[in-house]
Coordinates of C-alpha atoms and ligand atoms in Angstrom, one line a residue:
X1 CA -28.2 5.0 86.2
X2 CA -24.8 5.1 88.2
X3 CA -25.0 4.0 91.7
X4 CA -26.5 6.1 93.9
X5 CA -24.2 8.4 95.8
X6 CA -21.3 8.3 93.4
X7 CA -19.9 11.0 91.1
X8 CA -21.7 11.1 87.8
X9 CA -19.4 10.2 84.9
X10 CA -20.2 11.1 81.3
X11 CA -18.9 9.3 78.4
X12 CA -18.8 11.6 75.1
X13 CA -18.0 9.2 72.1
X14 CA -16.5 11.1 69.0
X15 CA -16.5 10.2 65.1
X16 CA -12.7 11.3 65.1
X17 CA -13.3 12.5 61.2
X18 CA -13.7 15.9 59.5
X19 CA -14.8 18.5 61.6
X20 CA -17.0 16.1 63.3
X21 CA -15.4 15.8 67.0
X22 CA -14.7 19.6 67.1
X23 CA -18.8 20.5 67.9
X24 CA -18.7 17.7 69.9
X25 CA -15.9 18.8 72.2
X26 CA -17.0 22.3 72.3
X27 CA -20.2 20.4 73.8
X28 CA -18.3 18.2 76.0
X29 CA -16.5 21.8 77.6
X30 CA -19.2 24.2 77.8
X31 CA -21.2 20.6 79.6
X32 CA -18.2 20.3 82.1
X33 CA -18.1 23.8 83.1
X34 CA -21.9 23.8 83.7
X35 CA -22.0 20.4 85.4
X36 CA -18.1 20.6 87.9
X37 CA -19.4 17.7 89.9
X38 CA -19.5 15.4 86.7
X39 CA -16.6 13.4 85.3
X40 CA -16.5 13.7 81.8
X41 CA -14.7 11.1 79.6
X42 CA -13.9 11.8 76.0
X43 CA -13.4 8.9 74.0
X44 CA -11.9 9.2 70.4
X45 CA -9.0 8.4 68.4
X46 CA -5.3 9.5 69.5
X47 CA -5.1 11.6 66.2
X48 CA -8.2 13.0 66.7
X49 CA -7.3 13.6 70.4
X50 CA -4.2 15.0 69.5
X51 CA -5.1 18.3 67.3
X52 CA -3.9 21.4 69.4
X53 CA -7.4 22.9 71.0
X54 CA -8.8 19.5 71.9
X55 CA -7.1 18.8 74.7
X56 CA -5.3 22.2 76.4
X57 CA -8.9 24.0 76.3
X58 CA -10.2 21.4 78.5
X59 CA -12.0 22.2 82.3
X60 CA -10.7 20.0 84.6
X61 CA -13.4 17.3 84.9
X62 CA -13.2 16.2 81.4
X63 CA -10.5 13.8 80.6
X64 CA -9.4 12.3 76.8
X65 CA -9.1 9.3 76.3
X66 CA -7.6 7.3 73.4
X67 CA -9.5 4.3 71.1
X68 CA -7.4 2.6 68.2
X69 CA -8.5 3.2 64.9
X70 CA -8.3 0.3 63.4
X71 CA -5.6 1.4 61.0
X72 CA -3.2 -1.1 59.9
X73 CA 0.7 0.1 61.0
X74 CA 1.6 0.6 57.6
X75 CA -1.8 3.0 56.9
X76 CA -1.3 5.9 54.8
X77 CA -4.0 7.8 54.4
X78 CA -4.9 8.9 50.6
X79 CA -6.5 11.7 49.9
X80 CA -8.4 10.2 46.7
X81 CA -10.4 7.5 49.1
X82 CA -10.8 9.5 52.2
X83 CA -13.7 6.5 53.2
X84 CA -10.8 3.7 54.0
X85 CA -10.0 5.8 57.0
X86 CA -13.8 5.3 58.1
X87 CA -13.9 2.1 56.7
X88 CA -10.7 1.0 59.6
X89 CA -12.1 2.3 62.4
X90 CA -16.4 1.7 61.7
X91 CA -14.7 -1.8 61.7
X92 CA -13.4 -2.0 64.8
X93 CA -16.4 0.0 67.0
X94 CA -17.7 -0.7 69.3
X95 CA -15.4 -3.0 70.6
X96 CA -12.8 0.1 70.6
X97 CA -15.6 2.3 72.3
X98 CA -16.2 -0.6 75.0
X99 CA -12.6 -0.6 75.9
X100 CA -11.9 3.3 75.7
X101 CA -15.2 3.8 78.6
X102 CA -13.9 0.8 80.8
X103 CA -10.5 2.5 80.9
X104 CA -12.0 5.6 81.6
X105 CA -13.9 3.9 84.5
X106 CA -10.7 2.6 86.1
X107 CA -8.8 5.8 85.7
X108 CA -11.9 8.0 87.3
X109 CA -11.4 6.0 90.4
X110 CA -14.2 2.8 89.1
X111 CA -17.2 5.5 88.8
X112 CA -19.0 3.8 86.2
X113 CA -20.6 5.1 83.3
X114 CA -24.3 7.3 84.2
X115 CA -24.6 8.8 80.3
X116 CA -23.3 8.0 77.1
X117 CA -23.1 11.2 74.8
X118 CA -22.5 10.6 71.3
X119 CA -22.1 11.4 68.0
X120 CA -24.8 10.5 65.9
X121 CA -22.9 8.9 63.3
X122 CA -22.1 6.0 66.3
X123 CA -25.7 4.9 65.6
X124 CA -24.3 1.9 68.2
X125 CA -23.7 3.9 71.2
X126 CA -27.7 3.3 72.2
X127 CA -26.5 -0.5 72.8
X128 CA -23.7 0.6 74.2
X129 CA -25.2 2.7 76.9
X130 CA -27.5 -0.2 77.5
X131 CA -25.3 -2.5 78.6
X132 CA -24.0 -0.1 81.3
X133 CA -27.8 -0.4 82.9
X134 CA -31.3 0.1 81.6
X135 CA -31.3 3.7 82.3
X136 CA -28.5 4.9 81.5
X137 CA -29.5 7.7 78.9
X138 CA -27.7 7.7 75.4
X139 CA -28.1 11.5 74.0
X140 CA -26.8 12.0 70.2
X141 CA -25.6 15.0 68.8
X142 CA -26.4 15.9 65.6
X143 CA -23.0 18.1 64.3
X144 CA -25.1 19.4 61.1
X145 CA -28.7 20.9 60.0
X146 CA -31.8 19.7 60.9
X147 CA -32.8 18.9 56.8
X148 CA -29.6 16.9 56.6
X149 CA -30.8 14.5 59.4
X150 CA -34.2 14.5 58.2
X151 CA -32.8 12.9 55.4
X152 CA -31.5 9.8 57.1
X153 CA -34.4 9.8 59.4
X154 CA -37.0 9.5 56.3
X155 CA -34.2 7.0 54.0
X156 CA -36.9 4.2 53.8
X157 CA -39.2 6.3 52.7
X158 CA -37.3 8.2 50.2
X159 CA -36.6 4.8 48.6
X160 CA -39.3 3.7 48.4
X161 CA -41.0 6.7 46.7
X162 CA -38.3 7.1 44.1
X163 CA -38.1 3.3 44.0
X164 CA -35.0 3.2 44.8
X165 CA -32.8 0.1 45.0
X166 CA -32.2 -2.6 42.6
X167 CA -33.4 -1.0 39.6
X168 CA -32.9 2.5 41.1
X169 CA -30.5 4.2 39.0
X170 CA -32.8 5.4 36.0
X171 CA -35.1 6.0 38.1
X172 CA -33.5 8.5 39.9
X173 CA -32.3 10.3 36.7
X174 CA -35.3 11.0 35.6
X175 CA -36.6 12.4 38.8
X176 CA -34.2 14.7 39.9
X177 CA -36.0 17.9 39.8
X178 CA -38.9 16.7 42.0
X179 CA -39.2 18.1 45.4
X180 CA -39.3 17.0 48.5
X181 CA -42.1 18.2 49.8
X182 CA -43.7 15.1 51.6
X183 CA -41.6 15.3 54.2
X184 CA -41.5 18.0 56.9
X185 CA -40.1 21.1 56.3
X186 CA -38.4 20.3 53.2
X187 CA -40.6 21.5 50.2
X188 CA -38.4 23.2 48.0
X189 CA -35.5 20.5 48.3
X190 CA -34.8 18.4 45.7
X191 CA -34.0 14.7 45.2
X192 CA -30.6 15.9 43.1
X193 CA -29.9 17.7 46.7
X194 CA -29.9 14.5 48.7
X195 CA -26.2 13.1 49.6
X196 CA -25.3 10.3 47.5
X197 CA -26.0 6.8 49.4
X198 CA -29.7 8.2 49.8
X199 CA -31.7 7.2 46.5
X200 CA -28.5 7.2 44.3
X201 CA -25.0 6.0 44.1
X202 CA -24.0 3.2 46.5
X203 CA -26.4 2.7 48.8
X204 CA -24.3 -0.6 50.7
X205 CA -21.2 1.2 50.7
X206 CA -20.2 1.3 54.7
X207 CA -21.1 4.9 55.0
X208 CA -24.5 4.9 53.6
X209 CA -24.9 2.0 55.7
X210 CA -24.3 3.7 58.4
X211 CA -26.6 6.7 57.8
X212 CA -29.5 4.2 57.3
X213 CA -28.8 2.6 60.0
X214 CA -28.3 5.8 62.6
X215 CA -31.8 7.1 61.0
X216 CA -33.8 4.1 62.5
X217 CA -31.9 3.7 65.8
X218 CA -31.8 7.3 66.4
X219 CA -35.4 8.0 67.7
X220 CA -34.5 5.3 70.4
X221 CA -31.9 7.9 72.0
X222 CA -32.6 9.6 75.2
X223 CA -32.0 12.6 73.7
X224 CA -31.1 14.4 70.8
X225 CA -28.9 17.3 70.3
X226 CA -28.5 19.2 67.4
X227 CA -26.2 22.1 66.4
X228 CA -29.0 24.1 65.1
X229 CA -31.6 26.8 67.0
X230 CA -35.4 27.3 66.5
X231 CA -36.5 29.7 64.1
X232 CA -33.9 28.6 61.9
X233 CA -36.3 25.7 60.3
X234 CA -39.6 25.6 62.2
X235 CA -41.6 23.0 60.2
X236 CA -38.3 20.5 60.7
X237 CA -37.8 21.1 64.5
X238 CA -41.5 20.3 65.0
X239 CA -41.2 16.9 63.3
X240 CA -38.1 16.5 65.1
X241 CA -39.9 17.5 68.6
X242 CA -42.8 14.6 67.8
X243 CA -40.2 11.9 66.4
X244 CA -37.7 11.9 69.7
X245 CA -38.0 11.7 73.2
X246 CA -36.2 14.9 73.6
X247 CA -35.5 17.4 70.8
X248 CA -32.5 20.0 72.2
X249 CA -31.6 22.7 69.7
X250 CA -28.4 23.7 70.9
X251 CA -27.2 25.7 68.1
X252 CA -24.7 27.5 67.1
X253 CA -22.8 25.3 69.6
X254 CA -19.4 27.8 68.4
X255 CA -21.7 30.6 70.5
X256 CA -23.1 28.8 72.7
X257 CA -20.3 27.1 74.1
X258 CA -17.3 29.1 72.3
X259 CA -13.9 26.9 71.5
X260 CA -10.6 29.0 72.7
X261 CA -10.4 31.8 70.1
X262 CA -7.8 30.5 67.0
X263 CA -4.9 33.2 67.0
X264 CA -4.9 35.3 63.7
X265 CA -1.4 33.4 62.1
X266 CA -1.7 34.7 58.6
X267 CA -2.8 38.4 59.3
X268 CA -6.0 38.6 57.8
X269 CA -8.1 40.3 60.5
X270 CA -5.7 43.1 60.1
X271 CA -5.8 42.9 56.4
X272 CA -9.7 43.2 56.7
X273 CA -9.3 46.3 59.2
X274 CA -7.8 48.1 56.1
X275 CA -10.8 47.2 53.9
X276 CA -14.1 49.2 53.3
X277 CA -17.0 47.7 55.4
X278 CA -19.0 45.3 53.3
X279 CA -16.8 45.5 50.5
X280 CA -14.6 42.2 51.1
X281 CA -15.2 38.7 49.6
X282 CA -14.1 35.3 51.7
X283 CA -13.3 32.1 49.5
X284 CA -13.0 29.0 51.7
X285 CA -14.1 25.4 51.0
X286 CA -13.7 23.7 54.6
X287 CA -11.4 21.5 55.3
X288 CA -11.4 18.8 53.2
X289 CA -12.8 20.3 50.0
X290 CA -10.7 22.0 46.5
X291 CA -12.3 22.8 43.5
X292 CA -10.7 21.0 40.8
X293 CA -8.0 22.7 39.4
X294 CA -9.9 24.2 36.0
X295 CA -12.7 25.7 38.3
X296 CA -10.0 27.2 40.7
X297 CA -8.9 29.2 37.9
X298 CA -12.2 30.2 36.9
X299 CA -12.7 31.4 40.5
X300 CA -9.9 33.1 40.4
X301 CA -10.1 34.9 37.4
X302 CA -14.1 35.9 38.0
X303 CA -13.1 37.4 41.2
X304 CA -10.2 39.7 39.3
X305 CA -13.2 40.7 36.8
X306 CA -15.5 41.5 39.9
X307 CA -13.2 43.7 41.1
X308 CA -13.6 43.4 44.8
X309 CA -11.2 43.3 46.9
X310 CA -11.2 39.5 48.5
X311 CA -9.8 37.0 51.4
X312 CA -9.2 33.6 50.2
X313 CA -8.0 30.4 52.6
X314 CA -6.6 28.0 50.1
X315 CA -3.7 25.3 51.0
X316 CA -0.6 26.0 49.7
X317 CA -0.5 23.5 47.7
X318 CA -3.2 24.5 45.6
X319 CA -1.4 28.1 45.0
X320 CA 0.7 26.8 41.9
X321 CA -2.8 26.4 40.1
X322 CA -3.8 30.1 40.3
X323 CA -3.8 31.3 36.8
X324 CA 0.0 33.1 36.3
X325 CA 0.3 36.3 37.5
X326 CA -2.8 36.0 39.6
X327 CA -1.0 36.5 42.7
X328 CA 1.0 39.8 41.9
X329 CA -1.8 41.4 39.5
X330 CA -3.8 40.9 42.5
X331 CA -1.8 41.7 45.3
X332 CA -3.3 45.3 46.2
X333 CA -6.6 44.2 46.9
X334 CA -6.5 40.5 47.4
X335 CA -5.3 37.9 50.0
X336 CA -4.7 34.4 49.9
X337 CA -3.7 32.5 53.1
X338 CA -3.4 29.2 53.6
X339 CA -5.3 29.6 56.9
X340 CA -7.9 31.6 58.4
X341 CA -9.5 32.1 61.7
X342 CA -12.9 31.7 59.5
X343 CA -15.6 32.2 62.6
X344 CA -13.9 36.2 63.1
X345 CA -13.3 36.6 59.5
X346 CA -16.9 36.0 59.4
X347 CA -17.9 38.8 61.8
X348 CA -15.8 41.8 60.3
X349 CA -17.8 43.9 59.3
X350 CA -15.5 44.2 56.0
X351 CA -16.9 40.9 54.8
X352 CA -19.7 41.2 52.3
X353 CA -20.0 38.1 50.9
X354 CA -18.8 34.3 51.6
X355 CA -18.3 31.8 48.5
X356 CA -18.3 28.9 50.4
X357 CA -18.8 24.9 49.9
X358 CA -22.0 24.7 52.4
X359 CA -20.8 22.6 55.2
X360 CA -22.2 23.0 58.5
X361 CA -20.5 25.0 60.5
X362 CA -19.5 27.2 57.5
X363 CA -23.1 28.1 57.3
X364 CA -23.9 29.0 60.8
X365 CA -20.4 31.1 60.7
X366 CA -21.8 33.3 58.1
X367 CA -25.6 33.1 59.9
X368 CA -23.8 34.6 62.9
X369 CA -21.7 37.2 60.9
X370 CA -25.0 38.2 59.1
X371 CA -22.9 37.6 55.7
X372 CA -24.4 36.2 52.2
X373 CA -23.3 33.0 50.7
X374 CA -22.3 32.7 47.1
X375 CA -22.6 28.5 47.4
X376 CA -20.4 26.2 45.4
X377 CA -21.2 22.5 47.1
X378 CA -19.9 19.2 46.7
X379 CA -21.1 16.4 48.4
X380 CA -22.8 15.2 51.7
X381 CA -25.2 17.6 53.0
X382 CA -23.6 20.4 51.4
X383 CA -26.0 20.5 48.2
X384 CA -28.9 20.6 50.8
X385 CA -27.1 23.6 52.9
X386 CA -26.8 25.5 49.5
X387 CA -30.8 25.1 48.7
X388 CA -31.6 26.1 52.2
X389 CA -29.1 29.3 51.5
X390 CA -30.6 29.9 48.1
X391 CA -34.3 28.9 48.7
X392 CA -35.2 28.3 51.9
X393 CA -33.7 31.5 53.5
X394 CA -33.0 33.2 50.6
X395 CA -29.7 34.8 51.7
X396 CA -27.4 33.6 48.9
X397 CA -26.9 32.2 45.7
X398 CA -26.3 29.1 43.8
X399 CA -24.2 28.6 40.4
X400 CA -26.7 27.3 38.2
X401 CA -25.0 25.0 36.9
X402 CA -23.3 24.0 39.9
X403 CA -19.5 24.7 39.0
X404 CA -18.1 27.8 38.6
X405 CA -17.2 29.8 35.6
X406 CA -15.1 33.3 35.4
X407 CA -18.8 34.9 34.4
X408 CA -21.1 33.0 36.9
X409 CA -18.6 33.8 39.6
X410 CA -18.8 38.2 38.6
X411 CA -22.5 37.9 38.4
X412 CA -22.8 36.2 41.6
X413 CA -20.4 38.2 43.5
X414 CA -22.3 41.9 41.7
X415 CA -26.1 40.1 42.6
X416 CA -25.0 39.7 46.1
X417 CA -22.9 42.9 46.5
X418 CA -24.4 45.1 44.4
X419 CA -28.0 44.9 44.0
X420 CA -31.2 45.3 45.6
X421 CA -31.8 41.5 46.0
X422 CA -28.0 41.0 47.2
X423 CA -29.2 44.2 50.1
X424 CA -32.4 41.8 50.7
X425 CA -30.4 38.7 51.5
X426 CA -28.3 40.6 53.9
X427 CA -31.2 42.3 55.6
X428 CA -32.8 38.6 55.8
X429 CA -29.2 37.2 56.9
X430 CA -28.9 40.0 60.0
X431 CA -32.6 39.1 60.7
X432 CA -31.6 35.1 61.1
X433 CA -28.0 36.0 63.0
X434 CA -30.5 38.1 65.4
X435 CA -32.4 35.1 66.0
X436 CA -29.1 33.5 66.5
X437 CA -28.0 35.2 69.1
X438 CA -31.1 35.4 71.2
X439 CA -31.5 32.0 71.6
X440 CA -27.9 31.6 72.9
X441 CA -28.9 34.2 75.6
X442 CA -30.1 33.2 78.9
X443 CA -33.4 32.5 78.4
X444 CA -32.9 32.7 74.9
X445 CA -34.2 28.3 73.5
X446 CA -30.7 26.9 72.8
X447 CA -29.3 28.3 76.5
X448 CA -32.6 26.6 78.1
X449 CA -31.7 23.4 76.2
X450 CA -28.1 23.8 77.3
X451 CA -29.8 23.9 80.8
X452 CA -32.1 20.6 80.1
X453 CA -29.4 18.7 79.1
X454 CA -27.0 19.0 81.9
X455 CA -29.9 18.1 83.9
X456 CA -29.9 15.0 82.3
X457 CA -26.2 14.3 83.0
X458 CA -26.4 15.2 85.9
X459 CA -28.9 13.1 87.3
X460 CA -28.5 10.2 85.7
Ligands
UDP501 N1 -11.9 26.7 59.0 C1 -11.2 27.8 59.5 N2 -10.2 28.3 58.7 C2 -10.0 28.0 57.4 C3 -10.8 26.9 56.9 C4 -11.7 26.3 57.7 O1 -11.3 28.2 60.7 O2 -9.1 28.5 56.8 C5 -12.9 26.1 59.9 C6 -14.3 26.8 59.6 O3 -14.4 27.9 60.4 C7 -15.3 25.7 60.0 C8 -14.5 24.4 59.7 O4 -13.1 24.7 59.6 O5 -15.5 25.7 61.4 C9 -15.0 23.7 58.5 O6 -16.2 23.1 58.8 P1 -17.3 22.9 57.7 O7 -18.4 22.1 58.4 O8 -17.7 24.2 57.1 O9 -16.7 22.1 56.5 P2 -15.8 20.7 56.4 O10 -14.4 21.0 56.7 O11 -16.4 19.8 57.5 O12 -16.0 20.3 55.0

């Protein structure tokens, strides 16, 4: 623990990729108001640091703090092996972590280190926290669902069923319909859901390496925090509660502790204030995700056959691969913006319907607006997301063949709209925002874990 009498100090260590260090700053903020006599540290790369919330949002007790990346000067990063970027800076941590908390020490006046909070991905930061004194607590925070973790917490396992591994590749074909139902909470998964690096694909690369390695060090933490809320998956929170010291549900972390509200830059709350309640379809694929350029015109054109009227965040870039004319035939019922502020779009009560990719905090956005999910996912976690959406919580659909055609995308977009199964999902999607929202109340589980947790900071 920190010596006795001196102001706590937190050190919250970010994986500065993605949307990763966005949850974990929302965390970092809501903890700091909470908790005024703490000093908070956040320790993560300058670009990372540098995006425009991260750092003007901030109370006053949490400071940023800058670690290199381990980017050569002449980096550049390339879009078409988005893993070197990790690959720099997995290979300079912790030393890079070590050195952002010491500074951090010396610039909070020498209050050393009482808590090291985390990012799961930095399966490392339990060592880390270690050598700052045998009790100093390490808590991770889990940015996705609780099935995507339960992956990397059961890998071995996994492998070893599907034999996995040397020979693994054929074996894995042939199997990957069954379902995962040994494990907790997952029946109804499938091995063909799991994220490559799992049972399939490369499982040294450094980022499957990394999962397999967070999934056994993991359980050691203090605590673990996850961006997800009970009811949500009962039979994998219960694992979850047996497998770790702590189990704190703090989900959805965007409600619980909400980020500064994104100004509406491209108009489209207004556009949707013009639309008929329910009606309205939002396209968005996340951040780092673009169909490839045949099924963006399939997209496209199935959404001018369904005939709604629809939102659609898509880069620039991308627009020169609509189908021609797509733009102006479209025009009186259809928006494309390079930029949306999704979490509102998501609560106007003109959205019907969300074809999304499946990543995390997409999902809960569309939990908490009560909307439907037409799922097109990629990679990662996503393809689990989509079978919770589609099987688990039946409150969307799934392409059956994955990618989307001009026909699959009408159908989907009429079944989710139009029928009395599409009415179900939303009934079932209100029921699970409900949920949602209670536990974020005072009382409600994810508040009272908000409430456990900066008891732990604060006494440590
Ligand atoms: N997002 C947004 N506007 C956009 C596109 C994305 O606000 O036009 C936000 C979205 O609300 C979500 C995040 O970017 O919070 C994307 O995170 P997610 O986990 O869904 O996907 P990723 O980008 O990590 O693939």
């Amino acid at each position: 623990n920190g010596v006795k009498g001196q102001q706590p100090h937190v050190a919250v260590l970010a994986f500065p990729f993605g949307t990763h260090a966005a949850p974990l700053h929302n965390l970092a903020c809501g903890l700091a108001s909470a908790a005024p006599h703490v000093a908070f540290s956040f320790v993560n790369s300058a670009k990372s640091n540098a995006t425009p919330a991260a750092v003007d949002s901030a109370p006053p007790n949490l400071k940023f703090y800058d670690v290199d990346d381990g980017a050569p000067a002449d980096f550049a990063f390339d879009p078409r092996s988005p893993e070197e970027e990790i690959d720099n800076f997995m290979r300079v941590t912790p030393g890079n972590f070590r050195k952002g908390m010491e500074d951090a020490v010396r610039r909070t006046g020498g209050a050393t280190i009482s808590c090291v909070i985390s990012d799961c991905f930095l399966w490392f930061a339990g060592d880390l926290a270690a050598e700052l004194g045998a009790a100093v607590p390490w808590v991770g925070l889990w940015t996705g669902g609780s099935r995507s973790l339960s992956v990397h917490l059961y890998t071995d396992l996994l492998r070893e069923t599907v034999s996995a591994g040397e020979k693994g590749a054929s074996d894995v074909e042939s199997k990957v319909d069954d379902e995962l139902g040994f494990l907790p909470g997952m029946a109804g998964m499938r091995l063909c859901d799991l994220p490559e690096g799992v049972v399939s694909g490369n499982l040294n690369s450094v980022f499957a390496r990394l999962l397999h390695r967070m999934g056994l060090e993991l359980p050691r933490a203090s605590a673990l925090a996850i961006n997800t809320f009970e009811g949500l998956d009962p039979a994998v929170l219960i694992d979850f509660h047996a497998k770790f010291k702590r189990c704190l549900p703090l989900g959805p972390l965007n409600l619980l502790c909400p980020p500064p509200s994104r100004p509406d830059s491209t108009g489209c709350l207004e556009w949707l204030d013009r639309q008929a309640h329910g009606e309205a379809v939002y396209i968005g694929f996340g951040t780092l995700m673009t169909p490839p350029s045949a099924e963006l015109a399939e997209l496209a054109e199935g959404l001018e056959a369904s005939g709604a009227p629809f939102l659609w965040s898509l880069k620039k870039k991308f627009w020169p691969l609509l189908p021609a004319g797509f733009l102006a035939r479209t025009a009186d019922r259809g928006l494309v913006a390079t930029w949306t502020p999704q979490a509102r779009v998501l609560e106007h009560p003109a959205v019907g319907v969300f074809v999304t990719h499946c990543g995390w905090n997409s999902v809960l956005e569309s939990l908490v607006g009560g909307v439907p999910m037409v799922c097109r996912p990629f990679l990662g976690d996503q393809h689990i997301n989509s079978r919770s959406i589609s099987h688990t919580w039946k409150i969307g659909v799934a392409f059956p063949e994955k990618t989307m055609t001009k026909d699959e995308v009408a159908k989907a977009l009429h079944v989710v709209l139009r029928t009395a199964e599409g009415k179900k999902m939303k009934e079932r999607a209100c029921a699970l925002r409900a949920v949602a929202l209670q536990q974020v109340q005072p009382g409600g589980s994810s508040s009272e874990n908000l409430r456990a947790l900066v008891a732990i900071i604060s006494t440590s």
